Amino acid sequence: MSTHELRRAVCPGSFDPVTNGHLDIIGRASRLYDEVIVAVLVNQSKSGMFTHTERMEMLAEVTADLKNVRVASFQGLLVDFCRDEDASVVVKGLRAVSDFDYELQMAQMNYGLSGLETLFMPTNPLYSFLSSSLVKDVAKWDGDVSLHVPALVAERLRARLAALRPQAPA
Ligand code: PNS
């Protein structure tokens, strides 16, 4: 029997939708750990642009080439999900010091709750200004988001926004 314990990390978030910044962190985490679980929060209070299923589908497609990455759904406490999945570490991207305050609070709370570790990974400076909400806002006004999200996400954004746009009166 192998004594090697699988090192499993979790990248949690809302991913509404996944951006190139998220993908950068997921890809880098996948090179550090044996397995990475992208955990998509089921958020009852937050109505996103994409449904939970759509967000999961997009993530599965854009991470398909990363063989040790899988996408899963979670609700409730992140520490409970990590315990159930036997993952001992959460990997989070930090874009700027402004992210640090809240991320530090969550990391310390999670550590206090169950000993779950958090690893902060500095975002690639190419993506340091990027967020799902900014991407949605730019796309809403027909701005170009092709450098900020994978092509299939840009396409899904275009289609969703076209469907939401009020039709001109006949
Ligand atoms: O993409 P987001 O919205 O920044 O992700 C935040 C997320 C999902 C990581 C955070 O809200 C979370 O962990 N939620 C689960 C509930 C929980 O465990 N809360 C206590 C955290 S200290």
PDB file of C-alpha atoms and ligand atoms in Angstrom:
ATOM      1  CA  MET A   1       0.000   0.000   0.000  1.00  0.00           C
ATOM      2  CA  SER A   2       1.275   3.466  -0.881  1.00  0.00           C
ATOM      3  CA  THR A   3       2.031   5.759   2.042  1.00  0.00           C
ATOM      4  CA  HIS A   4       1.690   8.799  -0.200  1.00  0.00           C
ATOM      5  CA  GLU A   5      -1.239  10.873   0.934  1.00  0.00           C
ATOM      6  CA  LEU A   6      -3.056  12.745  -1.822  1.00  0.00           C
ATOM      7  CA  ARG A   7      -2.565  16.483  -1.432  1.00  0.00           C
ATOM      8  CA  ARG A   8      -5.924  17.959  -2.312  1.00  0.00           C
ATOM      9  CA  ALA A   9      -6.654  21.715  -2.528  1.00  0.00           C
ATOM     10  CA  VAL A  10      -9.899  23.617  -2.944  1.00  0.00           C
ATOM     11  CA  CYS A  11     -10.425  26.813  -4.982  1.00  0.00           C
ATOM     12  CA  PRO A  12     -13.798  28.157  -3.798  1.00  0.00           C
ATOM     13  CA  GLY A  13     -15.902  30.980  -5.218  1.00  0.00           C
ATOM     14  CA  SER A  14     -19.053  32.158  -6.940  1.00  0.00           C
ATOM     15  CA  PHE A  15     -17.530  32.158 -10.448  1.00  0.00           C
ATOM     16  CA  ASP A  16     -20.316  34.262 -11.987  1.00  0.00           C
ATOM     17  CA  PRO A  17     -18.696  33.856 -14.491  1.00  0.00           C
ATOM     18  CA  VAL A  18     -15.183  32.351 -14.374  1.00  0.00           C
ATOM     19  CA  THR A  19     -12.521  34.856 -15.541  1.00  0.00           C
ATOM     20  CA  ASN A  20      -8.953  34.445 -16.796  1.00  0.00           C
ATOM     21  CA  GLY A  21      -7.860  35.557 -13.308  1.00  0.00           C
ATOM     22  CA  HIS A  22      -9.654  32.583 -11.720  1.00  0.00           C
ATOM     23  CA  LEU A  23      -8.216  30.255 -14.364  1.00  0.00           C
ATOM     24  CA  ASP A  24      -4.692  31.492 -13.693  1.00  0.00           C
ATOM     25  CA  ILE A  25      -5.031  30.629  -9.985  1.00  0.00           C
ATOM     26  CA  ILE A  26      -6.691  27.245 -10.681  1.00  0.00           C
ATOM     27  CA  GLY A  27      -3.968  26.314 -13.189  1.00  0.00           C
ATOM     28  CA  ARG A  28      -1.138  27.306 -10.846  1.00  0.00           C
ATOM     29  CA  ALA A  29      -2.776  25.457  -7.922  1.00  0.00           C
ATOM     30  CA  SER A  30      -3.081  22.362 -10.130  1.00  0.00           C
ATOM     31  CA  ARG A  31       0.704  22.345 -10.548  1.00  0.00           C
ATOM     32  CA  LEU A  32       1.245  22.526  -6.779  1.00  0.00           C
ATOM     33  CA  TYR A  33      -1.255  19.894  -5.608  1.00  0.00           C
ATOM     34  CA  ASP A  34      -2.187  16.356  -6.633  1.00  0.00           C
ATOM     35  CA  GLU A  35      -5.820  17.320  -7.034  1.00  0.00           C
ATOM     36  CA  VAL A  36      -7.701  20.620  -7.141  1.00  0.00           C
ATOM     37  CA  ILE A  37     -11.429  20.908  -6.543  1.00  0.00           C
ATOM     38  CA  VAL A  38     -13.056  24.060  -7.870  1.00  0.00           C
ATOM     39  CA  ALA A  39     -15.919  24.534  -5.404  1.00  0.00           C
ATOM     40  CA  VAL A  40     -18.827  26.594  -6.724  1.00  0.00           C
ATOM     41  CA  LEU A  41     -20.934  28.188  -4.011  1.00  0.00           C
ATOM     42  CA  VAL A  42     -24.697  27.698  -4.184  1.00  0.00           C
ATOM     43  CA  ASN A  43     -25.708  31.148  -3.045  1.00  0.00           C
ATOM     44  CA  GLN A  44     -29.400  31.407  -2.307  1.00  0.00           C
ATOM     45  CA  SER A  45     -29.321  35.115  -1.448  1.00  0.00           C
ATOM     46  CA  LYS A  46     -27.315  36.273  -4.481  1.00  0.00           C
ATOM     47  CA  SER A  47     -29.048  36.038  -7.844  1.00  0.00           C
ATOM     48  CA  GLY A  48     -26.237  35.930 -10.362  1.00  0.00           C
ATOM     49  CA  MET A  49     -26.177  36.464 -14.105  1.00  0.00           C
ATOM     50  CA  PHE A  50     -25.637  32.744 -14.616  1.00  0.00           C
ATOM     51  CA  THR A  51     -27.352  29.891 -12.827  1.00  0.00           C
ATOM     52  CA  HIS A  52     -25.327  27.627 -10.616  1.00  0.00           C
ATOM     53  CA  THR A  53     -25.481  24.887 -13.280  1.00  0.00           C
ATOM     54  CA  GLU A  54     -24.298  27.271 -16.005  1.00  0.00           C
ATOM     55  CA  ARG A  55     -21.370  28.434 -13.871  1.00  0.00           C
ATOM     56  CA  MET A  56     -20.394  24.811 -13.211  1.00  0.00           C
ATOM     57  CA  GLU A  57     -20.670  23.937 -16.926  1.00  0.00           C
ATOM     58  CA  MET A  58     -18.447  26.833 -17.995  1.00  0.00           C
ATOM     59  CA  LEU A  59     -15.859  25.944 -15.363  1.00  0.00           C
ATOM     60  CA  ALA A  60     -15.861  22.282 -16.404  1.00  0.00           C
ATOM     61  CA  GLU A  61     -15.278  23.256 -20.047  1.00  0.00           C
ATOM     62  CA  VAL A  62     -12.495  25.756 -19.417  1.00  0.00           C
ATOM     63  CA  THR A  63     -10.635  23.439 -17.022  1.00  0.00           C
ATOM     64  CA  ALA A  64     -11.101  20.296 -19.151  1.00  0.00           C
ATOM     65  CA  ASP A  65      -7.402  20.263 -20.138  1.00  0.00           C
ATOM     66  CA  LEU A  66      -6.302  20.278 -16.482  1.00  0.00           C
ATOM     67  CA  LYS A  67      -6.570  16.588 -15.690  1.00  0.00           C
ATOM     68  CA  ASN A  68      -6.234  16.872 -11.899  1.00  0.00           C
ATOM     69  CA  VAL A  69      -8.948  19.542 -11.605  1.00  0.00           C
ATOM     70  CA  ARG A  70     -12.616  18.800 -10.972  1.00  0.00           C
ATOM     71  CA  VAL A  71     -15.587  21.069 -10.439  1.00  0.00           C
ATOM     72  CA  ALA A  72     -17.976  20.534  -7.534  1.00  0.00           C
ATOM     73  CA  SER A  73     -20.856  22.320  -5.932  1.00  0.00           C
ATOM     74  CA  PHE A  74     -21.024  23.381  -2.304  1.00  0.00           C
ATOM     75  CA  GLN A  75     -23.334  25.091   0.133  1.00  0.00           C
ATOM     76  CA  GLY A  76     -22.951  25.770   3.811  1.00  0.00           C
ATOM     77  CA  LEU A  77     -19.565  26.163   5.384  1.00  0.00           C
ATOM     78  CA  LEU A  78     -16.421  25.832   3.313  1.00  0.00           C
ATOM     79  CA  VAL A  79     -14.712  24.019   6.206  1.00  0.00           C
ATOM     80  CA  ASP A  80     -17.409  21.302   6.101  1.00  0.00           C
ATOM     81  CA  PHE A  81     -17.008  20.860   2.347  1.00  0.00           C
ATOM     82  CA  CYS A  82     -13.215  20.585   2.725  1.00  0.00           C
ATOM     83  CA  ARG A  83     -13.587  18.016   5.540  1.00  0.00           C
ATOM     84  CA  ASP A  84     -16.014  15.929   3.416  1.00  0.00           C
ATOM     85  CA  GLU A  85     -13.637  16.078   0.449  1.00  0.00           C
ATOM     86  CA  ASP A  86     -10.565  15.391   2.586  1.00  0.00           C
ATOM     87  CA  ALA A  87      -8.901  18.617   1.441  1.00  0.00           C
ATOM     88  CA  SER A  88      -6.613  20.347   3.920  1.00  0.00           C
ATOM     89  CA  VAL A  89      -5.955  23.607   2.093  1.00  0.00           C
ATOM     90  CA  VAL A  90      -7.825  26.378   0.313  1.00  0.00           C
ATOM     91  CA  VAL A  91      -6.040  28.357  -2.397  1.00  0.00           C
ATOM     92  CA  LYS A  92      -7.120  31.965  -2.899  1.00  0.00           C
ATOM     93  CA  GLY A  93      -5.839  34.597  -5.312  1.00  0.00           C
ATOM     94  CA  LEU A  94      -4.976  38.034  -3.950  1.00  0.00           C
ATOM     95  CA  ARG A  95      -5.291  40.792  -6.534  1.00  0.00           C
ATOM     96  CA  ALA A  96      -4.305  43.741  -4.355  1.00  0.00           C
ATOM     97  CA  VAL A  97      -3.986  44.722  -0.692  1.00  0.00           C
ATOM     98  CA  SER A  98      -7.682  45.619  -0.788  1.00  0.00           C
ATOM     99  CA  ASP A  99      -8.460  41.881  -1.058  1.00  0.00           C
ATOM    100  CA  PHE A 100      -6.297  41.090   1.922  1.00  0.00           C
ATOM    101  CA  ASP A 101      -8.493  42.391   4.768  1.00  0.00           C
ATOM    102  CA  TYR A 102     -11.503  40.216   4.078  1.00  0.00           C
ATOM    103  CA  GLU A 103      -9.501  37.225   2.871  1.00  0.00           C
ATOM    104  CA  LEU A 104      -7.416  37.286   6.054  1.00  0.00           C
ATOM    105  CA  GLN A 105     -10.572  37.333   8.188  1.00  0.00           C
ATOM    106  CA  MET A 106     -12.019  34.352   6.323  1.00  0.00           C
ATOM    107  CA  ALA A 107      -8.721  32.455   6.467  1.00  0.00           C
ATOM    108  CA  GLN A 108      -8.409  33.007  10.218  1.00  0.00           C
ATOM    109  CA  MET A 109     -12.043  32.060  10.813  1.00  0.00           C
ATOM    110  CA  ASN A 110     -11.625  28.864   8.765  1.00  0.00           C
ATOM    111  CA  TYR A 111      -8.414  27.991  10.587  1.00  0.00           C
ATOM    112  CA  GLY A 112     -10.130  28.568  13.929  1.00  0.00           C
ATOM    113  CA  LEU A 113     -13.157  26.481  12.930  1.00  0.00           C
ATOM    114  CA  SER A 114     -11.325  23.374  11.788  1.00  0.00           C
ATOM    115  CA  GLY A 115      -7.624  23.969  11.243  1.00  0.00           C
ATOM    116  CA  LEU A 116      -8.243  24.408   7.504  1.00  0.00           C
ATOM    117  CA  GLU A 117      -5.210  26.134   5.975  1.00  0.00           C
ATOM    118  CA  THR A 118      -5.407  28.923   3.365  1.00  0.00           C
ATOM    119  CA  LEU A 119      -2.677  29.614   0.838  1.00  0.00           C
ATOM    120  CA  PHE A 120      -2.709  33.096  -0.706  1.00  0.00           C
ATOM    121  CA  MET A 121      -1.388  33.249  -4.240  1.00  0.00           C
ATOM    122  CA  PRO A 122      -0.545  36.624  -5.771  1.00  0.00           C
ATOM    123  CA  THR A 123      -2.597  37.122  -8.906  1.00  0.00           C
ATOM    124  CA  ASN A 124      -0.730  37.496 -12.172  1.00  0.00           C
ATOM    125  CA  PRO A 125      -0.462  41.316 -12.619  1.00  0.00           C
ATOM    126  CA  LEU A 126      -2.150  40.874 -16.003  1.00  0.00           C
ATOM    127  CA  TYR A 127      -5.355  40.148 -14.081  1.00  0.00           C
ATOM    128  CA  SER A 128      -4.954  42.281 -10.958  1.00  0.00           C
ATOM    129  CA  PHE A 129      -7.859  44.589 -11.840  1.00  0.00           C
ATOM    130  CA  LEU A 130     -10.171  41.826 -13.002  1.00  0.00           C
ATOM    131  CA  SER A 131     -13.393  40.751 -11.298  1.00  0.00           C
ATOM    132  CA  SER A 132     -16.521  38.932 -12.444  1.00  0.00           C
ATOM    133  CA  SER A 133     -18.654  41.986 -11.674  1.00  0.00           C
ATOM    134  CA  LEU A 134     -16.458  44.355 -13.728  1.00  0.00           C
ATOM    135  CA  VAL A 135     -16.481  41.892 -16.625  1.00  0.00           C
ATOM    136  CA  LYS A 136     -20.299  41.753 -16.512  1.00  0.00           C
ATOM    137  CA  ASP A 137     -20.529  45.546 -16.441  1.00  0.00           C
ATOM    138  CA  VAL A 138     -18.158  46.003 -19.382  1.00  0.00           C
ATOM    139  CA  ALA A 139     -19.962  43.301 -21.371  1.00  0.00           C
ATOM    140  CA  LYS A 140     -23.335  44.873 -20.576  1.00  0.00           C
ATOM    141  CA  TRP A 141     -22.283  48.034 -22.392  1.00  0.00           C
ATOM    142  CA  ASP A 142     -20.830  46.086 -25.319  1.00  0.00           C
ATOM    143  CA  GLY A 143     -17.227  46.515 -24.179  1.00  0.00           C
ATOM    144  CA  ASP A 144     -14.623  43.988 -25.269  1.00  0.00           C
ATOM    145  CA  VAL A 145     -13.960  41.339 -22.604  1.00  0.00           C
ATOM    146  CA  SER A 146     -12.109  38.919 -24.880  1.00  0.00           C
ATOM    147  CA  LEU A 147      -8.826  39.438 -22.987  1.00  0.00           C
ATOM    148  CA  HIS A 148     -10.490  38.873 -19.629  1.00  0.00           C
ATOM    149  CA  VAL A 149     -12.527  35.703 -19.981  1.00  0.00           C
ATOM    150  CA  PRO A 150     -12.168  32.494 -22.013  1.00  0.00           C
ATOM    151  CA  ALA A 151     -13.798  32.671 -25.488  1.00  0.00           C
ATOM    152  CA  LEU A 152     -16.691  30.415 -24.532  1.00  0.00           C
ATOM    153  CA  VAL A 153     -17.509  32.607 -21.526  1.00  0.00           C
ATOM    154  CA  ALA A 154     -17.424  35.753 -23.709  1.00  0.00           C
ATOM    155  CA  GLU A 155     -19.874  34.018 -26.055  1.00  0.00           C
ATOM    156  CA  ARG A 156     -22.194  32.995 -23.187  1.00  0.00           C
ATOM    157  CA  LEU A 157     -22.097  36.573 -21.869  1.00  0.00           C
ATOM    158  CA  ARG A 158     -23.029  37.982 -25.281  1.00  0.00           C
ATOM    159  CA  ALA A 159     -25.926  35.549 -25.633  1.00  0.00           C
ATOM    160  CA  ARG A 160     -27.229  36.154 -22.099  1.00  0.00           C
ATOM    161  CA  LEU A 161     -27.051  39.941 -22.434  1.00  0.00           C
ATOM    162  CA  ALA A 162     -28.740  39.875 -25.851  1.00  0.00           C
ATOM    163  CA  ALA A 163     -31.574  37.815 -24.361  1.00  0.00           C
ATOM    164  CA  LEU A 164     -31.959  40.286 -21.471  1.00  0.00           C
ATOM    165  CA  ARG A 165     -31.924  43.398 -23.675  1.00  0.00           C
ATOM    166  CA  PRO A 166     -35.374  44.950 -24.092  1.00  0.00           C
ATOM    167  CA  GLN A 167     -36.696  44.633 -27.642  1.00  0.00           C
ATOM    168  CA  ALA A 168     -37.249  47.903 -29.543  1.00  0.00           C
ATOM    169  CA  PRO A 169     -40.952  48.581 -30.050  1.00  0.00           C
ATOM    170  CA  ALA A 170     -42.204  47.518 -33.518  1.00  0.00           C
TER     171      ALA A 170
HETATM  172  O1  PNS B   1     -16.243  34.404  -5.248  1.00  0.00           O
HETATM  173  P1  PNS B   1     -16.460  34.866  -3.853  1.00  0.00           P
HETATM  174  O2  PNS B   1     -17.882  35.369  -3.676  1.00  0.00           O
HETATM  175  O3  PNS B   1     -15.427  35.844  -3.398  1.00  0.00           O
HETATM  176  O4  PNS B   1     -16.296  33.566  -2.895  1.00  0.00           O
HETATM  177  C1  PNS B   1     -16.465  33.664  -1.502  1.00  0.00           C
HETATM  178  C2  PNS B   1     -16.501  32.271  -0.849  1.00  0.00           C
HETATM  179  C3  PNS B   1     -17.420  31.327  -1.587  1.00  0.00           C
HETATM  180  C4  PNS B   1     -15.115  31.689  -0.846  1.00  0.00           C
HETATM  181  C5  PNS B   1     -16.978  32.484   0.629  1.00  0.00           C
HETATM  182  O5  PNS B   1     -18.128  33.263   0.623  1.00  0.00           O
HETATM  183  C6  PNS B   1     -17.257  31.179   1.366  1.00  0.00           C
HETATM  184  O6  PNS B   1     -16.360  30.451   1.713  1.00  0.00           O
HETATM  185  N1  PNS B   1     -18.555  30.898   1.584  1.00  0.00           N
HETATM  186  C7  PNS B   1     -19.025  29.693   2.250  1.00  0.00           C
HETATM  187  C8  PNS B   1     -19.631  29.971   3.623  1.00  0.00           C
HETATM  188  C9  PNS B   1     -18.565  29.991   4.683  1.00  0.00           C
HETATM  189  O7  PNS B   1     -17.820  29.063   4.901  1.00  0.00           O
HETATM  190  N2  PNS B   1     -18.491  31.149   5.382  1.00  0.00           N
HETATM  191  C10 PNS B   1     -17.516  31.394   6.390  1.00  0.00           C
HETATM  192  C11 PNS B   1     -16.211  31.831   5.749  1.00  0.00           C
HETATM  193  S1  PNS B   1     -15.093  32.330   6.982  1.00  0.00           S
END
